[in-house]
PDB file of C-alpha atoms and ligand atoms in Angstrom:
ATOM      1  CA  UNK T   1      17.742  -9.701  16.379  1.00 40.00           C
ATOM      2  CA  UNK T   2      14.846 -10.222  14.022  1.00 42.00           C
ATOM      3  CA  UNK T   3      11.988  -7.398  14.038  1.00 46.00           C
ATOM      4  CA  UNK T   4       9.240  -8.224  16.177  1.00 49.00           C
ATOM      5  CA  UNK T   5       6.020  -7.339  13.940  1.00 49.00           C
ATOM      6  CA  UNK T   6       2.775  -6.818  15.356  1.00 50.00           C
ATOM      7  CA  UNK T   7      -0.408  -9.025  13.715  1.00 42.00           C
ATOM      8  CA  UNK T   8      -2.440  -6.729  11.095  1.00 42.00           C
ATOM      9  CA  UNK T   9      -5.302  -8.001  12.752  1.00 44.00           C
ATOM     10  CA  UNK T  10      -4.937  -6.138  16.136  1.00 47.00           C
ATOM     11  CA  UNK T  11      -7.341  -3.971  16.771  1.00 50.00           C
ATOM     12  CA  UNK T  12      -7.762  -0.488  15.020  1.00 52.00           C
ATOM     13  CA  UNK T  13      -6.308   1.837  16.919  1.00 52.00           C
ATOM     14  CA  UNK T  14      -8.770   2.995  19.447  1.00 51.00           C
ATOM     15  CA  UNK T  15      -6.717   5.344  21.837  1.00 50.00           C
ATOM     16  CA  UNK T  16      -3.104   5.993  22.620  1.00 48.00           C
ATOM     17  CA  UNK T  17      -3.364   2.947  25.822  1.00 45.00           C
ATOM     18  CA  UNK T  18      -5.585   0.693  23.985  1.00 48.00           C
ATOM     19  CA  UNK T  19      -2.846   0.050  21.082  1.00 63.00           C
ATOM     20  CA  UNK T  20       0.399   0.524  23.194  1.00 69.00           C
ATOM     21  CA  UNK T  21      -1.009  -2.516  25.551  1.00 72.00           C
ATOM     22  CA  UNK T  22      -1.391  -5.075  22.222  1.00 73.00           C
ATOM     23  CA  UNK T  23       2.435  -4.148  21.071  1.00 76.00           C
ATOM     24  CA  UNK T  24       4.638  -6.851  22.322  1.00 79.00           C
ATOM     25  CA  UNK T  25       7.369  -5.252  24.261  1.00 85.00           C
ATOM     26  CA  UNK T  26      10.245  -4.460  22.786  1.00 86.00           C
ATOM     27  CA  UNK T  27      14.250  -4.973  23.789  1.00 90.00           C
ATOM     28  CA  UNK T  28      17.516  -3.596  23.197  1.00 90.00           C
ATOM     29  CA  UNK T  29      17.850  -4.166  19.732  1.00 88.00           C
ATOM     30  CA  UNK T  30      14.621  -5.166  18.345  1.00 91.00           C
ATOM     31  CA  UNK T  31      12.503  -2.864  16.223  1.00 92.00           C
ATOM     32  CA  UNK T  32       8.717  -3.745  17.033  1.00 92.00           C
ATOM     33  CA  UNK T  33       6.867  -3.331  13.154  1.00 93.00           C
ATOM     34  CA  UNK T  34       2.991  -3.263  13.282  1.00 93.00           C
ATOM     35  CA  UNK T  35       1.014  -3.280   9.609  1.00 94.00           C
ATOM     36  CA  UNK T  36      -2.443  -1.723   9.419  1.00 94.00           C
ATOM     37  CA  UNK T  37      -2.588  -0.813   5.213  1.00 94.00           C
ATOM     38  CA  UNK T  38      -5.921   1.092   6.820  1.00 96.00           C
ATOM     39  CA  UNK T  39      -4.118   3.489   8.912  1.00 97.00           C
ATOM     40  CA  UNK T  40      -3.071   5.587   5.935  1.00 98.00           C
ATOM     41  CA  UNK T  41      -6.249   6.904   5.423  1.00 98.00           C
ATOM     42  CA  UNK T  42      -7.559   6.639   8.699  1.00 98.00           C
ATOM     43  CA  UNK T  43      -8.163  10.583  10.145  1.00 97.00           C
ATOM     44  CA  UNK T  44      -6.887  10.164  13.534  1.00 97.00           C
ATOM     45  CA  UNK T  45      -4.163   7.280  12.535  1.00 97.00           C
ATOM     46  CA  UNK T  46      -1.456   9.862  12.884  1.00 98.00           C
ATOM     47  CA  UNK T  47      -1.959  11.925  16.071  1.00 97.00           C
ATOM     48  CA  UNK T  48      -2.381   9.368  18.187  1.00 96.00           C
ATOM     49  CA  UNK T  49       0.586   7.296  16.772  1.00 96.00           C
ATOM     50  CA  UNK T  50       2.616  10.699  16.881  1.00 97.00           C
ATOM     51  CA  UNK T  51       1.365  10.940  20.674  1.00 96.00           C
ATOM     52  CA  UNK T  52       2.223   7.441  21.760  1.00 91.00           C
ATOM     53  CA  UNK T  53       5.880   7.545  19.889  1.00 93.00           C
ATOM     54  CA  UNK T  54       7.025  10.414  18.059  1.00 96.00           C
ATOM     55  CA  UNK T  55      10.277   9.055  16.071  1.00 96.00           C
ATOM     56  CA  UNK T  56       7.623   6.357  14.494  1.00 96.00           C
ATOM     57  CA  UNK T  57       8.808   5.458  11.469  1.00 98.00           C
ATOM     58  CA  UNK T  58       6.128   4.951   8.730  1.00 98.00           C
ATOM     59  CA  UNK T  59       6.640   2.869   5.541  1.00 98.00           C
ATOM     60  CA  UNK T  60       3.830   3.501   3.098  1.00 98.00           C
ATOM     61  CA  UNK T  61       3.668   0.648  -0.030  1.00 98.00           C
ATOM     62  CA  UNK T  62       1.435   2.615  -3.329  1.00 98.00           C
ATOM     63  CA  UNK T  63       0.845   1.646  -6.443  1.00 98.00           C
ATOM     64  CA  UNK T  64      -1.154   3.259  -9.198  1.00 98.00           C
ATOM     65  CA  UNK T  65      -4.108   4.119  -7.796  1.00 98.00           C
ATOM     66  CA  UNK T  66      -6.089   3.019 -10.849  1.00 98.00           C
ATOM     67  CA  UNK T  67      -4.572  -0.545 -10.657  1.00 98.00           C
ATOM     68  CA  UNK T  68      -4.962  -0.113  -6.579  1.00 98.00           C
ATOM     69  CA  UNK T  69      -8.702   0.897  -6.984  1.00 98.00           C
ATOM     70  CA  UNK T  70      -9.400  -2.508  -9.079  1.00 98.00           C
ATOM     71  CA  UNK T  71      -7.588  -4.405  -7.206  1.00 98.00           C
ATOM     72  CA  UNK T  72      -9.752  -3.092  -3.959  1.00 98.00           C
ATOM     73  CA  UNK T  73     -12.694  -4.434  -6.093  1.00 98.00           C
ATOM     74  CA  UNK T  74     -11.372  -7.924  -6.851  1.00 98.00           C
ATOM     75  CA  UNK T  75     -10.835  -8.431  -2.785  1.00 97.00           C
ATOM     76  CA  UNK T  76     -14.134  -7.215  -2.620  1.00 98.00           C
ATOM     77  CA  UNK T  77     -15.581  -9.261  -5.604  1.00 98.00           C
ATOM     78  CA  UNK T  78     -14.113 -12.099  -4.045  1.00 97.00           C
ATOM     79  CA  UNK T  79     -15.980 -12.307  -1.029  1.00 97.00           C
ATOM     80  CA  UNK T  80     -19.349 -11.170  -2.274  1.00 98.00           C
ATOM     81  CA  UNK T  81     -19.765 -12.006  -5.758  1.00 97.00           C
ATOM     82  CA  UNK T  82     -23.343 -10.048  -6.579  1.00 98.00           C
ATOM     83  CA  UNK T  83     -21.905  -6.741  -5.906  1.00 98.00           C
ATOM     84  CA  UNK T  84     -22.431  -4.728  -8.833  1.00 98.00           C
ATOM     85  CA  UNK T  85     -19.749  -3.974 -11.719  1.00 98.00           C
ATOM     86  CA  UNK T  86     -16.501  -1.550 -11.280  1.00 98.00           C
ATOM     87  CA  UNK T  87     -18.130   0.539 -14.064  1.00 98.00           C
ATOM     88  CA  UNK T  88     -20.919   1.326 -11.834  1.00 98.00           C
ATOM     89  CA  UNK T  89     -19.555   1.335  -8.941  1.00 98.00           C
ATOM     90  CA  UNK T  90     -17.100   4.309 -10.009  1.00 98.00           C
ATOM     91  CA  UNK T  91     -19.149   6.511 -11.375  1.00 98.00           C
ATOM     92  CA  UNK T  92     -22.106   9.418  -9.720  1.00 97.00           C
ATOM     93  CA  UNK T  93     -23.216   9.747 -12.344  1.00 96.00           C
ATOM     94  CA  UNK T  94     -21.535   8.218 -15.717  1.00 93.00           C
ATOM     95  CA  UNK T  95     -23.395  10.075 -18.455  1.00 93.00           C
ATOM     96  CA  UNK T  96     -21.568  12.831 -17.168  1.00 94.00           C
ATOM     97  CA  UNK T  97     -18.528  11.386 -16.477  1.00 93.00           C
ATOM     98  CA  UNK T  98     -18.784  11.880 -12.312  1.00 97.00           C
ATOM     99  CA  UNK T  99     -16.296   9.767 -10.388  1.00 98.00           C
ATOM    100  CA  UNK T 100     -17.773   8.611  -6.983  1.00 98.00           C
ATOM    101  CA  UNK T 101     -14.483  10.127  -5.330  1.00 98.00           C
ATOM    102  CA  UNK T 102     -16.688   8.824  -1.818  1.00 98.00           C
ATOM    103  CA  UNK T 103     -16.111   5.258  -2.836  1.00 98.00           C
ATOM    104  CA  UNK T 104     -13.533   3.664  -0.526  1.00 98.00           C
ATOM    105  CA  UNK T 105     -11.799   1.611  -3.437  1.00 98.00           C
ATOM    106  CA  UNK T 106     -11.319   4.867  -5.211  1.00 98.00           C
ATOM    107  CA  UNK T 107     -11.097   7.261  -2.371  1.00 98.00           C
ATOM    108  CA  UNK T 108      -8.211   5.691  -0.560  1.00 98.00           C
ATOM    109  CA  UNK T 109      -5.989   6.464  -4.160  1.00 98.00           C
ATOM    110  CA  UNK T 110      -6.023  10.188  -3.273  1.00 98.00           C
ATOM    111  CA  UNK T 111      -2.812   9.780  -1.507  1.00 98.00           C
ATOM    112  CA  UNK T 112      -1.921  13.312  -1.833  1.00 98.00           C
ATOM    113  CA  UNK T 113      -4.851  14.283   0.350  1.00 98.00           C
ATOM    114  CA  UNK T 114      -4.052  11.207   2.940  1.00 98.00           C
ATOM    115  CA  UNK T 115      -0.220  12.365   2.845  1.00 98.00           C
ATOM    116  CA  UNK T 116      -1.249  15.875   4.156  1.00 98.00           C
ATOM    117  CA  UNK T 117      -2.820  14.577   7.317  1.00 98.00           C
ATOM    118  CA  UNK T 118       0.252  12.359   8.128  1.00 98.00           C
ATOM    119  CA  UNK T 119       2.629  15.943   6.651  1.00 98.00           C
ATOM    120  CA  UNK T 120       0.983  17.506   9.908  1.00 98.00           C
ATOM    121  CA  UNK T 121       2.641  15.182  12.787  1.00 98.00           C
ATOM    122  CA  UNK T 122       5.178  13.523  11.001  1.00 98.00           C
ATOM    123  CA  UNK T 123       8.166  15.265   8.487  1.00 98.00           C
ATOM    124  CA  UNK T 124       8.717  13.674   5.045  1.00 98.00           C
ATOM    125  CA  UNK T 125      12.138  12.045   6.389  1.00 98.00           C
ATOM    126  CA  UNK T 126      10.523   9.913   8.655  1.00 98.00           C
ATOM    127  CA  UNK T 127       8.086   8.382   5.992  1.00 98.00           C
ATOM    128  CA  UNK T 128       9.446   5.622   3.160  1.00 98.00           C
ATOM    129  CA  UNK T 129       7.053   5.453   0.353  1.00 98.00           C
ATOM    130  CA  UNK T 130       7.671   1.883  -1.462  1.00 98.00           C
ATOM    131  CA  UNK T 131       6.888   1.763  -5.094  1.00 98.00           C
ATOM    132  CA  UNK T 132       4.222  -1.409  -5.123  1.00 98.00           C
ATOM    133  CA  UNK T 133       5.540  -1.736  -8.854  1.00 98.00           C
ATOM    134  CA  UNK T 134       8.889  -1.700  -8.197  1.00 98.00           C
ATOM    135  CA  UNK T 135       8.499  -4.203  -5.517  1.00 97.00           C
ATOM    136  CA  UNK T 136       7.410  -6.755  -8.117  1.00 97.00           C
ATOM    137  CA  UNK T 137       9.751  -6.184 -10.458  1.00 97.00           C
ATOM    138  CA  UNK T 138      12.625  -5.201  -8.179  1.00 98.00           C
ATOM    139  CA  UNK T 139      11.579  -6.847  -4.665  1.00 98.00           C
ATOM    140  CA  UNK T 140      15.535  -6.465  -3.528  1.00 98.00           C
ATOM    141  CA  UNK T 141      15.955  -3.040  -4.552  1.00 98.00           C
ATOM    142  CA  UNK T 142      12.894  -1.921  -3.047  1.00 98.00           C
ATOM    143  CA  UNK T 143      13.934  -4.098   0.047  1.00 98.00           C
ATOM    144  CA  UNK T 144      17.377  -2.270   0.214  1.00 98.00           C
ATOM    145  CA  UNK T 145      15.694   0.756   0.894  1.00 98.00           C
ATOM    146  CA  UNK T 146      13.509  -0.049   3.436  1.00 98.00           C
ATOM    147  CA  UNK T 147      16.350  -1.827   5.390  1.00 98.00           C
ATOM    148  CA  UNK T 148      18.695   1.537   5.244  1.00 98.00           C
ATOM    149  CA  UNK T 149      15.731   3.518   5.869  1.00 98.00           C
ATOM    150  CA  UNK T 150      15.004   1.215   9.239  1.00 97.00           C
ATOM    151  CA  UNK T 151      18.663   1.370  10.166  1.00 96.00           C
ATOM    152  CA  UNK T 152      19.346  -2.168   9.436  1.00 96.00           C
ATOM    153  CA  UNK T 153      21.996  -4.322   7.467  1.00 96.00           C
ATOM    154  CA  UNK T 154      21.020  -5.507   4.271  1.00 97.00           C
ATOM    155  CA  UNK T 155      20.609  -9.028   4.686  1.00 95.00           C
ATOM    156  CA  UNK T 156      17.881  -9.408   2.464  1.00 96.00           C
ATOM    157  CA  UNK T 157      19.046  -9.138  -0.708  1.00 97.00           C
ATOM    158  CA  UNK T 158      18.939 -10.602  -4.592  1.00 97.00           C
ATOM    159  CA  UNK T 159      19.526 -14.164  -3.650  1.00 96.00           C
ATOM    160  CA  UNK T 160      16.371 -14.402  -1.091  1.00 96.00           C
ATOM    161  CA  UNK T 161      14.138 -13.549  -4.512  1.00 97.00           C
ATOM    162  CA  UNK T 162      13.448 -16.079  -7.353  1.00 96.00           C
ATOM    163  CA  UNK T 163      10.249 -15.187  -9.832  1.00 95.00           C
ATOM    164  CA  UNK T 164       7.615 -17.782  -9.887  1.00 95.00           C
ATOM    165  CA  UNK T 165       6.067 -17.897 -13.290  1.00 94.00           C
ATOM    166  CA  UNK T 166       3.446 -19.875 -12.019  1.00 92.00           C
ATOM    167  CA  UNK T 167       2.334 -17.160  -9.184  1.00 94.00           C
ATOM    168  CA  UNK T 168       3.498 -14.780 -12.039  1.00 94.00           C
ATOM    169  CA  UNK T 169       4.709 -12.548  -8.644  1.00 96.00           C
ATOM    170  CA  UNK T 170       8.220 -12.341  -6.981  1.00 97.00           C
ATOM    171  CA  UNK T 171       8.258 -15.353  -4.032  1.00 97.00           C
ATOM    172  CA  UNK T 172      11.053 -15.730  -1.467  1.00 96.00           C
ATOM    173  CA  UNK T 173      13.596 -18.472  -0.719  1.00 92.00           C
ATOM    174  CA  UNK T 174      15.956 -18.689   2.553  1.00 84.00           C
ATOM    175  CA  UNK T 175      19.435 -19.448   0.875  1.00 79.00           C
ATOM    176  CA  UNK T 176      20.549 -20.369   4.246  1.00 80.00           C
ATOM    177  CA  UNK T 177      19.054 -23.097   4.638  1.00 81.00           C
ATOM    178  CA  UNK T 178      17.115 -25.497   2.684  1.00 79.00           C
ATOM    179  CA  UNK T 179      13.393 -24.574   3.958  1.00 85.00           C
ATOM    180  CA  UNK T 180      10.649 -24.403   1.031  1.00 89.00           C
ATOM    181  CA  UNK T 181      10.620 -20.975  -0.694  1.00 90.00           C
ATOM    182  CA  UNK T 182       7.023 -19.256   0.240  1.00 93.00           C
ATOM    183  CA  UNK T 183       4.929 -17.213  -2.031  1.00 96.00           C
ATOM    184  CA  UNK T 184       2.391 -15.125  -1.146  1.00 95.00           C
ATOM    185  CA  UNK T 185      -1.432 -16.319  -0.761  1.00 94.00           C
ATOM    186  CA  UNK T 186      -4.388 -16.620  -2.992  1.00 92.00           C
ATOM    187  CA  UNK T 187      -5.285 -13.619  -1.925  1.00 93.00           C
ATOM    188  CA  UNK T 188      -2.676 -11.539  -3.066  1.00 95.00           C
ATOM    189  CA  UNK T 189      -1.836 -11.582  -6.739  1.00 94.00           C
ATOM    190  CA  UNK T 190      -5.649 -12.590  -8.174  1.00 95.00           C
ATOM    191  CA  UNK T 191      -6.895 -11.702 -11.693  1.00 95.00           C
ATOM    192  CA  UNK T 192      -8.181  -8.297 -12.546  1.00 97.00           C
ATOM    193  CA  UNK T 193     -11.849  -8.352 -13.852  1.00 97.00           C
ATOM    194  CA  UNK T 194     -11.029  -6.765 -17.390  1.00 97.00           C
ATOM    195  CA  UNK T 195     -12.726  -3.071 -16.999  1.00 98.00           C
ATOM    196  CA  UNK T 196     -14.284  -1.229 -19.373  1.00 97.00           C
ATOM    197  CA  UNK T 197     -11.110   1.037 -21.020  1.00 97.00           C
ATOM    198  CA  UNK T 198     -12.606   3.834 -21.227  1.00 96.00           C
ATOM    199  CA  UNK T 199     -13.416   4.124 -17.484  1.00 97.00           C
ATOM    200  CA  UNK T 200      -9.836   3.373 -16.859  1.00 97.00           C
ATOM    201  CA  UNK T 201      -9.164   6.510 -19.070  1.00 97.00           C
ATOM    202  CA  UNK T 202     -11.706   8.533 -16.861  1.00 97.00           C
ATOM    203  CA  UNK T 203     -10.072   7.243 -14.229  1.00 98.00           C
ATOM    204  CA  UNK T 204      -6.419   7.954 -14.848  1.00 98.00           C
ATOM    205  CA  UNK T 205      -7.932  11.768 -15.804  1.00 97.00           C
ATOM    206  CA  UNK T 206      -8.982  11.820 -12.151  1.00 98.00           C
ATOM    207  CA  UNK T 207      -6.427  10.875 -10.271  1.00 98.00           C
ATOM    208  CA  UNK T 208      -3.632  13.001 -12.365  1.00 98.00           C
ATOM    209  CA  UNK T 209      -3.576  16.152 -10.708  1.00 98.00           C
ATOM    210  CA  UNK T 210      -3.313  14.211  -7.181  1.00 98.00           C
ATOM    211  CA  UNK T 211      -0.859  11.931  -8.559  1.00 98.00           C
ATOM    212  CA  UNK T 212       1.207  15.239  -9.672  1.00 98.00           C
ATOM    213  CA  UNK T 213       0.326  16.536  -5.872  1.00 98.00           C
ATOM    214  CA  UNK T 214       1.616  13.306  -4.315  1.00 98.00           C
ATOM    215  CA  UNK T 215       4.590  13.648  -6.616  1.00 98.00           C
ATOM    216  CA  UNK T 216       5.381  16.938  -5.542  1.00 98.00           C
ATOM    217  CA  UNK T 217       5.001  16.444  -1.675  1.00 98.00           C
ATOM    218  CA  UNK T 218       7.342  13.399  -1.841  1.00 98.00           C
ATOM    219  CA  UNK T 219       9.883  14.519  -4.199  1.00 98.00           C
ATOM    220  CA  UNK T 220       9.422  10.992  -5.670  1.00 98.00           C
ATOM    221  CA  UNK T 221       8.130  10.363  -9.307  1.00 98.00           C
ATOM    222  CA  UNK T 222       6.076   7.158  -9.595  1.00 98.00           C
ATOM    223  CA  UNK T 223       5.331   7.379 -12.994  1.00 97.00           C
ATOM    224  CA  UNK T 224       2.083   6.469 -12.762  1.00 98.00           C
ATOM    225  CA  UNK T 225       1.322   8.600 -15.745  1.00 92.00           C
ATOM    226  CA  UNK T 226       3.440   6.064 -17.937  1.00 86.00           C
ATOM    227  CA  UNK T 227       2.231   2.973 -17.940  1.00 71.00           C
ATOM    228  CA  UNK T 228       0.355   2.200 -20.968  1.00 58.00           C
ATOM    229  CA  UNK T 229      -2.390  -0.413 -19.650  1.00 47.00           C
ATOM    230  CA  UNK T 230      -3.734  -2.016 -16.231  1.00 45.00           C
ATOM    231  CA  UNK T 231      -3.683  -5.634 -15.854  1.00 44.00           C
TER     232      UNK T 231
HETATM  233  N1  PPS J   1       5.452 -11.064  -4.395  1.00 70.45           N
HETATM  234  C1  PPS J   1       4.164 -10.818  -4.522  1.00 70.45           C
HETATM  235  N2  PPS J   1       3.258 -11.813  -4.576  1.00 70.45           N
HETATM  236  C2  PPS J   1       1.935 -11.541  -4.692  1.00 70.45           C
HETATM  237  N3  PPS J   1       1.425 -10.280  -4.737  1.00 70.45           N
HETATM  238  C3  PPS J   1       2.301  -9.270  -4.690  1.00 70.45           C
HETATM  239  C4  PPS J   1       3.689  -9.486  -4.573  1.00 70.45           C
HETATM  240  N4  PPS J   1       4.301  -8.278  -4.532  1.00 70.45           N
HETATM  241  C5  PPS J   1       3.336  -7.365  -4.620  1.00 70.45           C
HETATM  242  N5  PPS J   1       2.134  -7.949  -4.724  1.00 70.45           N
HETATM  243  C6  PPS J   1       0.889  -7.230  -4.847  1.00 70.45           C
HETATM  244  O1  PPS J   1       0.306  -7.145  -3.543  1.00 70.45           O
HETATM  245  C7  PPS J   1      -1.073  -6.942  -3.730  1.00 70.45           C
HETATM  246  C8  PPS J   1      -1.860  -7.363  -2.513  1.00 70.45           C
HETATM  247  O2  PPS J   1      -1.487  -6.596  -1.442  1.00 70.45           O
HETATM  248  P1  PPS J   1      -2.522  -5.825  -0.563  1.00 70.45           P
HETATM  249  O3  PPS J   1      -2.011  -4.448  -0.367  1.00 70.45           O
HETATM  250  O4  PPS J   1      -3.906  -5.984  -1.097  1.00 70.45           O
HETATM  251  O5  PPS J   1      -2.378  -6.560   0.780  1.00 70.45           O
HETATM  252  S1  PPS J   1      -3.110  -6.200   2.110  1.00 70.45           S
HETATM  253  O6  PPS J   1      -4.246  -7.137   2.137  1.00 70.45           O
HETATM  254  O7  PPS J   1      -3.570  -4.838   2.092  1.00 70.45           O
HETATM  255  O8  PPS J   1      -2.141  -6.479   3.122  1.00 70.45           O
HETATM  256  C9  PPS J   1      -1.436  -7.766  -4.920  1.00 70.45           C
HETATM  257  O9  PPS J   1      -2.459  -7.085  -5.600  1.00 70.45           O
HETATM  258  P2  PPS J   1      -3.421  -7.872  -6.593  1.00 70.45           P
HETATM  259  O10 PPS J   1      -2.560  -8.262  -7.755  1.00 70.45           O
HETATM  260  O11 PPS J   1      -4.474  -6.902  -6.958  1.00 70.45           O
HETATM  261  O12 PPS J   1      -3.952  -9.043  -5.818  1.00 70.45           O
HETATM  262  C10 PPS J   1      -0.153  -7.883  -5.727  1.00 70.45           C
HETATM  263  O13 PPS J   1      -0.198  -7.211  -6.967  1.00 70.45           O
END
C-alpha cells in the first residue's frame, strides 16, 4: 500500500495529543510520513515526537549550508522584495568579518548543533540523512536509500527520473502508465541572487568546523568542502 503522508502544513507540533489527532490513522501495512523541514531545528521537535512514537523514523534532506542559507534568502526575497541584501543580512558586523550566526537563513545550517538535540532521543540508526546534491544529480540513488532505510521495495527507481533541461532539476515520470511527468513548482529550483564572493568565502570559513562536526557525528562525508562555487 502506498505511504500515507501527512500535509506540511499541519500545524507545528504543539503537544504530544495535539499532533497525534491531525495524523490520519494508519493500517496494517501503511507507513504514515509527515514533512515539517522546520522540525529539525525546532528545540522541542524531538522529545515530544520521541514521546508520542519512539521507533520514529526521521529522514533529514541537507545540502551545503552556504547554498541552503541563499537559497533561504531567495524564498524570502521572493515574497518581500525590499528586504535588504544577503551581504548585509549575514554579517554583525562586516568590517570585522562577524557572521550573524542568529539569522535563521544561516542559523538553521549549523546542523551539527541541531543533530545533537535529535542525538539525545533518537540513535544515529534511526535517522537517514539525504544528500540534497546527490538528490539532483542522482534522484534514484538517493531514492534507493530511503526506500531500504523505510523497509520498502524499491519501486522507484532510474526509469521514474528523466532531467528536464528546461527546469534544469530532476522531474518524475510514471512509466506505468501514460500520465504527464510532474516537476516540481516555481518555488523550488529559482535563481540564486549572485552574492558577493567573498562573503561566500566568509561563509564557507564559518560553517567548516560544524560541517567537520556534522561529518563526524554521522559518519557521512558530504563534501561540502569541495565544491568549487555556489550557483
Ligand atoms: N527535482 C527537483 N526540482 C526542483 N528543485 C529541486 C529538485 N531536487 C532538489 N531540489 C532543490 O529543492 C530545493 C527546494 O526545497 P526546499 O527544501 O526549499 O523545500 S521546502 O519548501 O523546505 O519543502 C530547491 O532549492 P532552490 O534551488 O534554492 O530553489 C532545489 O535546489
Amino acid at each position: 500500500m502506498p505511504p500515507r503522508q501527512q500535509h506540511p502544513q499541519t500545524p507545528p507540533l504543539q503537544g504530544k495529543l495535539a499532533n497525534r489527532n491531525v495524523m490520519p490513522k494508519t493500517l496494517d501495512g501503511q507507513i504514515t510520513m509527515e514533512k515539517t523541514p522546520s522540525y529539525f531545528v525546532t528545540n522541542e521537535a524531538p522529545r515530544r515526537i520521541h514521546s508520542m512514537a519512539k521507533d520514529t523514523k526521521l529522514i533529514v534532506v541537507v545540502r551545503n549550508p552556504v547554498t541552503r542559507a541563499i537559497s533561504d534568502y531567495t524564498q524570502t526575497l521572493s515574497k518581500k522584495p525590499e528586504i535588504p541584501t544577503f551581504e548585509v543580512l549575514a554579517f554583525k558586523n562586516r568590517t570585522l568579518g562577524l557572521i550573524d550566526a542568529s539569522w535563521s537563513a544561516i542559523r538553521i545550517g549549523i546542523y551539527a548543533l541541531h543533530l545533537e538535540n535529535w542525538l539525545q532521543y533518537f540513535p544515529l540508526s534511526q535517522i537517514l540523512f539525504v544528500s540534497g546534491e546527490r538528490l539532483i544529480t542522482d534522484p534514484a540513488g538517493e531514492m534507493a536509500k530511503v526506500q531500504d532505510f523505510l523497509g520498502l521495495k524499491r519501486i522507484v527507481t532510474e526509469k521514474h527520473f528523466y532531467f528536464n533541461k528546461t527546469k534544469g532539476f530532476p522531474c518524475l515520470k510514471k512509466p506505468e502508465d501514460s500520465s504527464a511527468p510532474r516537476c516540481l513548482g516555481k518555488s523550488k529550483g529559482r535563481t540564486h541572487p549572485k552574492i558577493d564572493p567573498d562573503v561566500i568565502h566568509r561563509l564557507r570559513k564559518f560553517y567548516k568546523p560544524f560541517n567537520v562536526m556534522f561529518y563526524q557525528m554521522t559518519g557521512q562525508d558530504f563534501q561540502w568542502e569541495q565544491e568549487e562555487s555556489d550557483k
